[in-house]
Coordinates of C-alpha atoms in Angstrom, one line a residue:
X1 CA 0.0 0.0 0.0
X2 CA 1.4 3.3 -1.1
X3 CA -0.8 5.5 1.1
X4 CA -4.3 5.9 2.5
X5 CA -7.3 8.1 1.9
X6 CA -9.5 9.3 4.7
X7 CA -12.5 11.6 4.1
X8 CA -13.8 11.8 7.7
X9 CA -17.1 13.6 7.9
X10 CA -17.2 14.0 4.1
X11 CA -17.9 10.3 4.0
X12 CA -21.4 11.1 5.1
X13 CA -22.2 13.2 2.0
X14 CA -24.3 11.6 -0.7
X15 CA -23.9 12.0 -4.5
X16 CA -26.0 14.0 -6.8
X17 CA -25.7 15.6 -10.2
X18 CA -26.5 19.0 -8.7
X19 CA -24.6 19.1 -5.4
X20 CA -24.8 21.8 -2.8
X21 CA -21.1 21.4 -1.9
X22 CA -17.8 20.3 -3.4
X23 CA -14.4 19.0 -2.4
X24 CA -11.4 21.3 -2.7
X25 CA -8.0 19.6 -2.7
X26 CA -5.2 21.3 -0.8
X27 CA -1.7 19.8 -0.6
X28 CA 0.9 21.0 1.9
X29 CA 4.1 19.6 3.6
X30 CA 1.9 17.3 5.8
X31 CA 0.0 15.7 2.9
X32 CA -3.1 16.1 0.7
X33 CA -6.3 17.3 2.4
X34 CA -9.9 17.5 1.2
X35 CA -11.9 20.5 2.2
X36 CA -15.7 20.3 2.0
X37 CA -17.0 23.7 0.7
X38 CA -20.7 24.6 0.4
X39 CA -22.0 26.3 -2.7
X40 CA -25.0 27.8 -0.8
X41 CA -26.4 28.1 2.7
X42 CA -27.6 24.6 3.8
X43 CA -30.6 24.6 6.1
X44 CA -30.8 22.5 9.2
X45 CA -32.0 19.0 8.3
X46 CA -31.0 19.5 4.6
X47 CA -28.8 16.8 3.1
X48 CA -25.2 17.8 2.3
X49 CA -24.4 16.5 -1.2
X50 CA -21.3 16.3 -3.5
X51 CA -20.6 15.1 -7.0
X52 CA -18.5 12.0 -6.4
X53 CA -16.7 11.8 -9.7
X54 CA -14.6 15.0 -9.5
X55 CA -11.4 12.9 -9.7
X56 CA -10.0 15.3 -12.4
X57 CA -9.7 17.9 -9.7
X58 CA -7.4 15.7 -7.6
X59 CA -3.8 17.0 -8.0
X60 CA -2.3 13.6 -9.0
X61 CA -5.4 12.0 -10.7
X62 CA -3.5 9.8 -13.2
X63 CA -1.6 8.0 -10.4
X64 CA -4.7 7.9 -8.1
X65 CA -7.0 5.9 -10.3

């Protein structure tokens, strides 16, 4: 195993074609981090959704897949 991938709370997000949030990838000296960013205000009780297949936005997508 070359590494590991942990999404934490983002693992609770469901997929949709029209998400209300997205994952922003940030790499620093410690590693690669995923930040969950909302596109709009999300009301209490509303589901947080993302588009699962944004792999092209991952900094090293060719080696990741």
